[in-house]
Tab-separated table of C-alpha atoms and ligand atoms in Angstrom:
chain	number	residue	atom	x	y	z
A	1164	MET	CA	126.070	79.946	195.915
A	1165	SER	CA	127.319	76.900	194.003
A	1166	ASP	CA	130.959	76.102	193.371
A	1167	TYR	CA	130.456	76.832	189.711
A	1168	THR	CA	129.300	80.453	189.917
A	1169	THR	CA	132.736	81.841	189.085
A	1170	LEU	CA	133.145	79.520	186.116
A	1171	GLU	CA	129.704	80.536	184.809
A	1172	ARG	CA	130.362	84.286	185.264
A	1173	ASP	CA	133.709	83.921	183.524
A	1174	ALA	CA	132.151	81.988	180.604
A	1175	ARG	CA	129.367	84.589	180.206
A	1176	ALA	CA	131.877	87.440	180.110
A	1177	ARG	CA	133.974	85.713	177.433
A	1178	ILE	CA	130.921	84.789	175.349
A	1179	ASP	CA	129.597	88.372	175.476
A	1180	ALA	CA	133.018	89.644	174.425
A	1181	ALA	CA	133.390	87.229	171.455
A	1182	ALA	CA	134.099	89.289	168.360
A	1183	ASP	CA	132.616	87.016	165.707
A	1184	LEU	CA	131.010	83.630	164.973
A	1185	ALA	CA	134.410	81.922	164.758
A	1186	ALA	CA	135.398	83.125	168.257
A	1187	LEU	CA	132.021	81.979	169.558
A	1188	GLU	CA	132.502	78.510	168.043
A	1189	ALA	CA	135.940	78.284	169.696
A	1190	LEU	CA	134.325	79.038	173.083
A	1191	ARG	CA	131.617	76.402	172.482
A	1192	VAL	CA	134.321	73.794	171.868
A	1193	GLU	CA	136.279	74.988	174.904
A	1194	TYR	CA	133.277	74.579	177.269
A	1195	LEU	CA	130.866	72.078	175.763
A	1196	GLY	CA	132.998	70.131	173.252
A	1197	LYS	CA	134.072	66.516	173.910
A	1198	GLN	CA	137.252	67.746	175.629
A	1199	GLY	CA	135.521	70.843	177.026
A	1200	SER	CA	135.766	71.959	180.666
A	1201	VAL	CA	132.019	71.656	181.375
A	1202	SER	CA	131.955	68.230	179.712
A	1203	ALA	CA	134.861	67.248	181.970
A	1204	LEU	CA	132.842	68.308	185.049
A	1205	LEU	CA	129.887	66.196	183.883
A	1206	LYS	CA	132.203	63.179	183.680
A	1207	THR	CA	133.166	63.589	187.358
A	1208	LEU	CA	129.560	62.786	188.411
A	1209	GLY	CA	130.106	59.055	187.824
A	1210	ALA	CA	132.759	58.786	190.504
A	1211	MET	CA	130.747	60.681	193.173
A	1212	SER	CA	128.804	59.237	196.076
A	1213	PRO	CA	125.000	59.333	195.672
A	1214	ASP	CA	124.660	62.220	198.158
A	1215	GLU	CA	127.344	64.288	196.481
A	1216	ARG	CA	125.890	63.534	193.003
A	1217	LEU	CA	122.471	64.691	194.257
A	1218	GLU	CA	123.977	68.027	195.221
A	1219	LYS	CA	126.491	68.602	192.372
A	1220	GLY	CA	124.454	67.006	189.520
A	1221	PRO	CA	121.873	69.810	189.192
A	1222	GLN	CA	124.608	72.446	189.646
A	1223	ILE	CA	126.762	71.083	186.812
A	1224	GLN	CA	123.705	70.518	184.565
A	1225	GLY	CA	122.622	74.094	185.388
A	1226	LEU	CA	126.076	75.352	184.430
A	1227	ARG	CA	125.971	73.426	181.111
A	1228	GLN	CA	122.514	74.852	180.363
A	1229	ALA	CA	123.574	78.406	181.265
A	1230	VAL	CA	126.677	78.250	178.997
A	1231	SER	CA	124.646	76.717	176.157
A	1232	ASP	CA	121.917	79.410	176.482
A	1233	ALA	CA	124.533	82.193	176.560
A	1234	LEU	CA	126.168	80.820	173.376
A	1235	GLY	CA	122.770	80.615	171.636
A	1236	ALA	CA	121.744	84.129	172.655
A	1237	ARG	CA	125.072	85.628	171.567
A	1238	LYS	CA	124.885	83.836	168.207
A	1239	ALA	CA	121.345	85.116	167.558
A	1240	ALA	CA	122.439	88.658	168.461
A	1241	MET	CA	125.407	88.434	166.084
A	1242	GLU	CA	123.236	87.200	163.212
A	1243	ALA	CA	120.668	89.926	163.810
A	1244	ALA	CA	123.415	92.557	163.813
A	1245	GLU	CA	124.826	91.174	160.579
A	1246	LEU	CA	121.371	91.314	158.935
A	1247	GLU	CA	120.904	94.883	160.167
A	1248	ALA	CA	124.253	95.857	158.662
A	1249	ARG	CA	123.372	94.273	155.296
A	1250	LEU	CA	119.964	95.942	155.209
A	1251	ALA	CA	121.603	99.272	155.955
A	1252	SER	CA	124.272	98.890	153.274
A	1253	GLU	CA	122.183	97.272	150.523
A	1254	THR	CA	119.514	99.925	150.152
A	1255	VAL	CA	117.389	99.967	146.964
A	1256	ASP	CA	116.785	103.276	145.202
A	1257	LEU	CA	113.060	103.166	144.579
A	1258	THR	CA	113.210	106.405	142.600
A	1259	LEU	CA	115.220	104.768	139.757
A	1260	PRO	CA	113.178	104.297	136.546
A	1261	ALA	CA	112.061	100.709	135.842
A	1262	ARG	CA	113.984	98.736	133.236
A	1263	GLU	CA	112.123	98.911	129.913
A	1264	ALA	CA	110.386	95.643	129.001
A	1265	PRO	CA	111.125	94.440	125.448
A	1266	ALA	CA	108.128	95.205	123.224
A	1267	GLY	CA	107.305	93.890	119.761
A	1268	SER	CA	105.903	96.084	117.029
A	1269	VAL	CA	102.971	95.960	114.632
A	1270	HIS	CA	103.979	94.789	111.141
A	1271	PRO	CA	103.286	97.403	108.421
A	1272	VAL	CA	100.958	94.920	106.668
A	1273	SER	CA	98.853	94.577	109.833
A	1274	GLN	CA	98.926	98.332	110.359
A	1275	VAL	CA	97.680	98.988	106.816
A	1276	MET	CA	94.946	96.334	107.120
A	1277	ASP	CA	93.809	97.996	110.363
A	1278	GLU	CA	93.784	101.378	108.645
A	1279	LEU	CA	91.741	99.978	105.745
A	1280	ALA	CA	89.230	98.425	108.154
A	1281	GLU	CA	88.849	101.819	109.896
A	1282	ILE	CA	88.385	103.770	106.657
A	1283	PHE	CA	85.859	101.350	105.186
A	1284	ALA	CA	83.988	100.970	108.487
A	1285	ASP	CA	83.387	104.713	108.255
A	1286	LEU	CA	81.842	104.138	104.801
A	1287	GLY	CA	79.553	101.392	106.139
A	1288	PHE	CA	81.608	98.342	105.090
A	1289	SER	CA	82.199	95.350	107.353
A	1290	VAL	CA	85.272	93.105	107.288
A	1291	ALA	CA	84.719	89.574	105.937
A	1292	THR	CA	87.190	86.683	106.248
A	1293	GLY	CA	87.265	83.122	104.932
A	1294	PRO	CA	89.464	80.064	104.333
A	1295	GLU	CA	92.891	80.301	102.674
A	1296	ILE	CA	92.485	76.714	101.445
A	1297	GLU	CA	89.684	76.820	98.923
A	1298	ASP	CA	88.145	74.671	96.262
A	1299	ASP	CA	88.117	75.293	92.552
A	1300	TRP	CA	84.481	76.429	92.500
A	1301	TYR	CA	84.780	79.321	94.998
A	1302	ASN	CA	88.185	80.444	93.726
A	1303	PHE	CA	87.591	80.201	89.961
A	1304	THR	CA	84.258	78.882	88.680
A	1305	ALA	CA	82.034	81.259	90.693
A	1306	LEU	CA	84.188	84.114	89.402
A	1307	ASN	CA	83.430	83.263	85.803
A	1308	MET	CA	86.945	81.977	85.151
A	1309	PRO	CA	86.680	79.201	82.571
A	1310	GLU	CA	88.661	75.924	82.649
A	1311	SER	CA	90.964	77.415	80.041
A	1312	HIS	CA	91.869	80.521	82.101
A	1313	PRO	CA	95.692	80.840	82.472
A	1314	ALA	CA	95.421	81.637	86.235
A	1315	ARG	CA	94.099	78.067	86.730
A	1316	ALA	CA	97.287	76.523	85.316
A	1317	MET	CA	99.472	74.356	87.567
A	1318	HIS	CA	102.365	76.802	87.337
A	1319	ASP	CA	100.287	79.763	88.592
A	1320	THR	CA	98.228	78.236	91.424
A	1321	PHE	CA	99.328	75.990	94.340
A	1322	TYR	CA	97.211	72.813	94.231
A	1323	PHE	CA	96.993	70.180	96.980
A	1324	PRO	CA	97.664	66.533	96.098
A	1325	ALA	CA	94.549	64.552	95.185
A	1326	ASP	CA	93.145	62.293	97.969
A	1327	GLU	CA	89.750	60.919	99.126
A	1328	GLU	CA	88.550	64.390	100.184
A	1329	SER	CA	89.921	66.116	97.132
A	1330	PRO	CA	89.443	64.214	93.843
A	1331	ALA	CA	91.885	64.598	90.954
A	1332	ASP	CA	89.498	66.811	88.970
A	1333	GLY	CA	88.603	69.038	91.961
A	1334	ARG	CA	91.739	69.373	94.042
A	1335	MET	CA	91.891	71.900	96.880
A	1336	LEU	CA	94.098	74.939	96.315
A	1337	LEU	CA	95.540	78.002	98.047
A	1338	ARG	CA	93.245	80.898	97.162
A	1339	THR	CA	94.734	83.201	94.548
A	1340	HIS	CA	92.612	86.202	95.638
A	1341	THR	CA	90.134	86.976	98.437
A	1342	SER	CA	87.218	86.931	95.947
A	1343	PRO	CA	86.001	83.529	97.258
A	1344	VAL	CA	85.344	85.294	100.607
A	1345	GLN	CA	83.095	87.743	98.745
A	1346	ILE	CA	81.252	84.875	97.002
A	1347	ARG	CA	80.743	83.125	100.355
A	1348	SER	CA	79.479	86.389	101.897
A	1349	MET	CA	76.988	86.989	99.045
A	1350	MET	CA	75.680	83.438	99.415
A	1351	ALA	CA	75.446	83.592	103.211
A	1352	LEU	CA	74.215	87.182	103.688
A	1353	GLY	CA	72.497	88.078	100.420
A	1354	ALA	CA	71.929	91.666	99.307
A	1355	PRO	CA	72.375	94.552	99.951
A	1356	LEU	CA	75.995	94.035	100.970
A	1357	ARG	CA	79.029	96.208	101.685
A	1358	ILE	CA	82.197	94.311	102.659
A	1359	ILE	CA	85.950	94.336	102.395
A	1360	ALA	CA	87.907	91.068	102.417
A	1361	PRO	CA	91.538	91.491	103.504
A	1362	GLY	CA	93.918	88.553	103.784
A	1363	ARG	CA	96.724	86.348	102.507
A	1364	VAL	CA	96.659	85.105	98.937
A	1365	TYR	CA	99.026	82.785	97.037
A	1366	ARG	CA	100.504	82.555	93.553
A	1367	SER	CA	103.286	80.378	92.239
A	1368	ASP	CA	105.521	83.334	91.508
A	1369	SER	CA	108.774	84.604	93.045
A	1370	ASP	CA	111.123	87.438	92.054
A	1371	ALA	CA	112.063	90.973	93.218
A	1372	THR	CA	108.487	92.242	92.924
A	1373	HIS	CA	106.511	89.008	93.467
A	1374	THR	CA	106.347	86.758	96.536
A	1375	PRO	CA	104.454	83.411	96.586
A	1376	MET	CA	102.305	84.756	99.443
A	1377	PHE	CA	101.113	88.336	99.535
A	1378	HIS	CA	98.227	90.348	100.956
A	1379	GLN	CA	95.195	91.618	99.157
A	1380	VAL	CA	92.100	93.538	100.075
A	1381	GLU	CA	89.016	93.308	97.916
A	1382	GLY	CA	85.905	95.408	98.297
A	1383	LEU	CA	82.376	94.570	97.202
A	1384	VAL	CA	79.139	96.582	97.141
A	1385	ILE	CA	75.888	94.947	96.077
A	1386	ASP	CA	72.721	97.032	95.998
A	1387	ARG	CA	70.058	98.386	93.640
A	1388	ASP	CA	71.046	100.913	90.943
A	1389	ILE	CA	74.781	100.769	91.651
A	1390	HIS	CA	76.951	102.261	88.880
A	1391	LEU	CA	80.554	103.224	88.063
A	1392	GLY	CA	80.048	106.644	89.719
A	1393	HIS	CA	79.677	104.914	93.119
A	1394	LEU	CA	82.878	102.982	92.431
A	1395	LYS	CA	84.851	106.110	91.502
A	1396	TRP	CA	83.665	108.117	94.547
A	1397	THR	CA	84.352	105.221	96.913
A	1398	LEU	CA	87.893	104.716	95.582
A	1399	GLU	CA	88.658	108.469	95.677
A	1400	THR	CA	87.360	108.746	99.249
A	1401	PHE	CA	89.241	105.642	100.401
A	1402	LEU	CA	92.560	106.655	98.780
A	1403	GLY	CA	92.285	110.251	100.038
A	1404	ALA	CA	91.777	109.017	103.618
A	1405	PHE	CA	94.475	106.347	103.342
A	1406	PHE	CA	97.178	108.594	101.878
A	1407	GLU	CA	95.953	111.606	103.879
A	1408	ARG	CA	95.682	113.814	100.771
A	1409	GLU	CA	92.837	116.047	99.573
A	1410	ASP	CA	94.087	116.112	95.969
A	1411	ILE	CA	94.005	112.447	94.889
A	1412	VAL	CA	93.091	112.280	91.164
A	1413	LEU	CA	92.075	108.967	89.586
A	1414	ARG	CA	92.035	107.911	85.940
A	1415	LEU	CA	89.804	104.975	84.966
A	1416	ARG	CA	90.959	102.965	81.953
A	1417	PRO	CA	88.975	100.196	80.263
A	1418	SER	CA	90.354	96.764	81.104
A	1419	TYR	CA	89.277	93.143	81.338
A	1420	PHE	CA	88.604	90.741	84.231
A	1421	PRO	CA	86.313	87.718	83.860
A	1422	PHE	CA	84.487	88.643	87.117
A	1423	THR	CA	83.630	92.261	86.206
A	1424	GLU	CA	81.906	93.883	83.198
A	1425	PRO	CA	82.824	96.556	82.408
A	1426	SER	CA	86.261	96.325	84.023
A	1427	VAL	CA	88.437	99.316	84.820
A	1428	GLU	CA	92.081	99.691	85.694
A	1429	VAL	CA	92.538	102.587	88.124
A	1430	ASP	CA	95.573	104.888	87.851
A	1431	VAL	CA	96.542	107.566	90.368
A	1432	GLY	CA	98.475	110.783	89.649
A	1433	PHE	CA	101.772	111.307	91.477
A	1434	ALA	CA	104.931	113.425	91.495
A	1435	LEU	CA	108.511	112.452	92.353
A	1436	GLU	CA	109.796	114.368	95.382
A	1437	ASN	CA	113.381	113.594	96.457
A	1438	GLY	CA	113.181	110.292	94.613
A	1439	LYS	CA	109.968	109.263	96.437
A	1440	ARG	CA	106.553	108.915	94.831
A	1441	VAL	CA	104.095	111.364	96.392
A	1442	LEU	CA	100.477	110.783	95.399
A	1443	GLY	CA	98.266	113.726	94.469
A	1444	GLY	CA	97.379	115.877	91.477
A	1445	SER	CA	96.586	114.837	87.937
A	1446	GLY	CA	99.080	112.571	86.230
A	1447	ASP	CA	98.833	114.932	83.250
A	1448	ALA	CA	100.035	117.968	85.270
A	1449	PRO	CA	103.661	119.170	84.794
A	1450	GLY	CA	106.131	117.029	86.769
A	1451	HIS	CA	103.446	114.362	87.310
A	1452	ALA	CA	102.720	110.909	85.915
A	1453	TRP	CA	100.110	108.136	86.248
A	1454	MET	CA	100.701	104.955	88.195
A	1455	GLU	CA	98.534	101.846	87.975
A	1456	LEU	CA	97.157	101.191	91.465
A	1457	LEU	CA	94.255	98.758	91.397
A	1458	GLY	CA	91.757	96.799	89.329
A	1459	SER	CA	87.994	97.056	89.600
A	1460	GLY	CA	84.710	97.024	87.747
A	1461	MET	CA	80.986	96.337	87.862
A	1462	VAL	CA	80.375	92.788	89.120
A	1463	ASN	CA	79.682	90.522	86.140
A	1464	ARG	CA	75.994	89.507	86.132
A	1465	ARG	CA	77.034	85.862	85.756
A	1466	VAL	CA	78.944	86.137	89.091
A	1467	ILE	CA	75.882	87.660	90.806
A	1468	GLU	CA	73.777	84.814	89.430
A	1469	MET	CA	76.217	82.090	90.562
A	1470	ALA	CA	76.196	83.612	94.058
A	1471	GLY	CA	72.419	83.058	94.105
A	1472	LEU	CA	71.164	86.617	93.503
A	1473	ASP	CA	68.955	88.002	90.703
A	1474	PRO	CA	71.212	90.164	88.473
A	1475	ASP	CA	68.173	92.095	87.179
A	1476	GLU	CA	67.510	93.306	90.732
A	1477	TRP	CA	71.036	93.566	92.148
A	1478	GLN	CA	74.136	95.214	90.736
A	1479	GLY	CA	77.434	96.001	92.304
A	1480	PHE	CA	81.011	97.079	91.992
A	1481	ALA	CA	84.174	95.355	93.196
A	1482	PHE	CA	87.851	96.171	93.413
A	1483	GLY	CA	91.078	94.476	94.410
A	1484	VAL	CA	94.368	95.992	95.556
A	1485	GLY	CA	97.659	94.717	96.996
A	1486	VAL	CA	98.075	95.580	100.701
A	1487	ASP	CA	101.858	95.212	100.519
A	1488	ARG	CA	101.956	97.671	97.645
A	1489	LEU	CA	99.767	100.180	99.543
A	1490	ALA	CA	102.112	99.892	102.550
A	1491	MET	CA	105.199	100.447	100.366
A	1492	LEU	CA	103.693	103.540	98.762
A	1493	LYS	CA	102.501	105.072	102.032
A	1494	TYR	CA	105.557	104.346	104.176
A	1495	GLY	CA	108.277	104.576	101.526
A	1496	MET	CA	109.625	101.021	101.521
A	1497	ASP	CA	111.181	99.795	98.295
A	1498	ASP	CA	111.820	96.035	98.625
A	1499	LEU	CA	108.772	93.760	98.809
A	1500	ARG	CA	110.861	90.778	99.966
A	1501	ALA	CA	111.821	92.588	103.213
A	1502	PHE	CA	108.142	92.289	104.224
A	1503	PHE	CA	108.475	88.546	104.715
A	1504	ASP	CA	112.129	88.149	105.813
A	1505	GLY	CA	111.332	88.680	109.511
A	1506	ASP	CA	114.505	90.760	110.018
A	1507	VAL	CA	114.029	92.455	113.418
A	1508	ARG	CA	116.079	95.475	112.335
A	1509	TRP	CA	113.617	96.121	109.496
A	1510	LEU	CA	110.669	95.490	111.820
A	1511	ARG	CA	112.062	97.911	114.415
A	1512	HIS	CA	112.518	100.558	111.755
A	1513	TYR	CA	109.198	100.203	109.961
A	1514	GLY	CA	107.081	98.612	112.708
A	1515	PHE	CA	104.358	100.491	114.557
A	1516	SER	CA	103.695	100.783	118.268
A	1517	PHE	CA	100.777	98.641	119.412
A	1518	LEU	CA	99.578	101.789	121.179
A	1519	ASP	CA	99.367	103.609	117.834
A	1520	GLN	CA	95.931	102.317	116.925
A	1521	PRO	CA	94.566	103.816	113.722
A	1522	THR	CA	91.376	105.741	114.387
A	1523	LEU	CA	89.552	108.184	112.148
A	1524	SER	CA	89.101	110.659	114.992
A	1525	ALA	CA	92.849	110.781	115.627
A	1526	GLY	CA	93.605	110.892	111.895
A	1527	VAL	CA	93.968	107.612	110.124
A	1528	GLY	CA	97.578	106.433	110.072
A	1529	ALA	CA	98.694	109.659	111.736
A	1530	ARG	CA	102.131	109.520	113.273
A	1531	ALA	CA	104.821	111.978	114.174
B	17	LIG	C1	92.972	92.768	90.111
B	17	LIG	C2	92.079	93.508	90.984
B	17	LIG	C3	89.846	92.775	91.285
B	17	LIG	C4	87.664	92.060	91.854
B	17	LIG	C5	89.016	92.059	92.093
B	17	LIG	C6	85.666	90.818	92.469
B	17	LIG	C7	85.076	90.004	93.417
B	17	LIG	C8	83.814	89.499	93.186
B	17	LIG	C9	83.156	89.824	92.064
B	17	LIG	C10	83.780	90.622	91.164
B	17	LIG	CL1	83.103	88.483	94.320
B	17	LIG	N1	84.983	91.108	91.344
B	17	LIG	N2	86.879	91.288	92.692
B	17	LIG	C11	87.164	92.825	90.809
B	17	LIG	C12	88.021	93.537	90.000
B	17	LIG	C13	89.378	93.516	90.236
B	17	LIG	O1	91.163	92.680	91.607
B	17	LIG	O2	93.878	93.347	89.588
B	17	LIG	N3	92.667	91.468	89.951
B	17	LIG	C14	93.345	90.616	89.061
């Protein structure tokens, strides 16, 4: 047994009894620090004879190693115990419900456009889209709107500045209706044709009921032997499905548009219930009135001709209606400007869940 056995046993006992990391560090300094007792023993080796150093050297080194190992083992045990204690105290309740992720909502304009696409798909129409920046020919000329037409005036239409691509007498413009999409579709696809063209349109106009950008949907049917009866049935069927009413009554009044002949303004009967307009019934019935809803007519034969079709073979009807106005009527909103303010409170109130997809089988636009 070496001379250092007692010292080692003593050190082990104190290390095992150390209460915390601070006490352990104090013991490390006491034994192995610069002024430590084991360090002091190591220093005595220098003064020993070679024989004595040969005997004591390994013993003292062994002692230093044993104390160092004991300190390391005790420290690891303490850290493991501390981790155990934390794991035991910081338990996570996996049965708690997850925090709800913030979700956006579908804008009423998008919702209504989706509903329209569903309704008209059921009637055999496809959705056509096209550029919002158009030229004069597609937006006006092809629609039989002469140079003198007031809609072509600078103060009604947004024109782009003239440059190399867009000469002074044919400047590009922001489309004032989605009719140019219908012209492009007729030219690209020919007849017969059944399409709706929803999208943004622009007019230089701004007050409580007009915004410079708004949304329109136009419909177009081109086929043989098409007449006003097809137009009336299609509009009645579409409005009945959209407003979810069986009793929609329409009144067709003669009107004028350059792109249709004859042209008809379409009114719908409604009643006021608690200050809200509820569509249904004849406008001539007691407590009812007529409201102008959309414009339509038989496509002017000059328009059919300019789109490259033979007007003696092909006829058609067309209509145009404001999407924002349809949304306001269906969902009871009264200020058009709120549509484009981007106020999240309004969007939360009137917005739709992205899960609430409009489908005919589930009832178009149905919601609790
Ligand atoms: C309105 C209602 C309307 C059309 C749009 C149209 C499109 C082609 C040919 C003929 Cl390609 N017509 N669209 C027809 C009637 C009315 O919009 O109040 N517009 C000023």
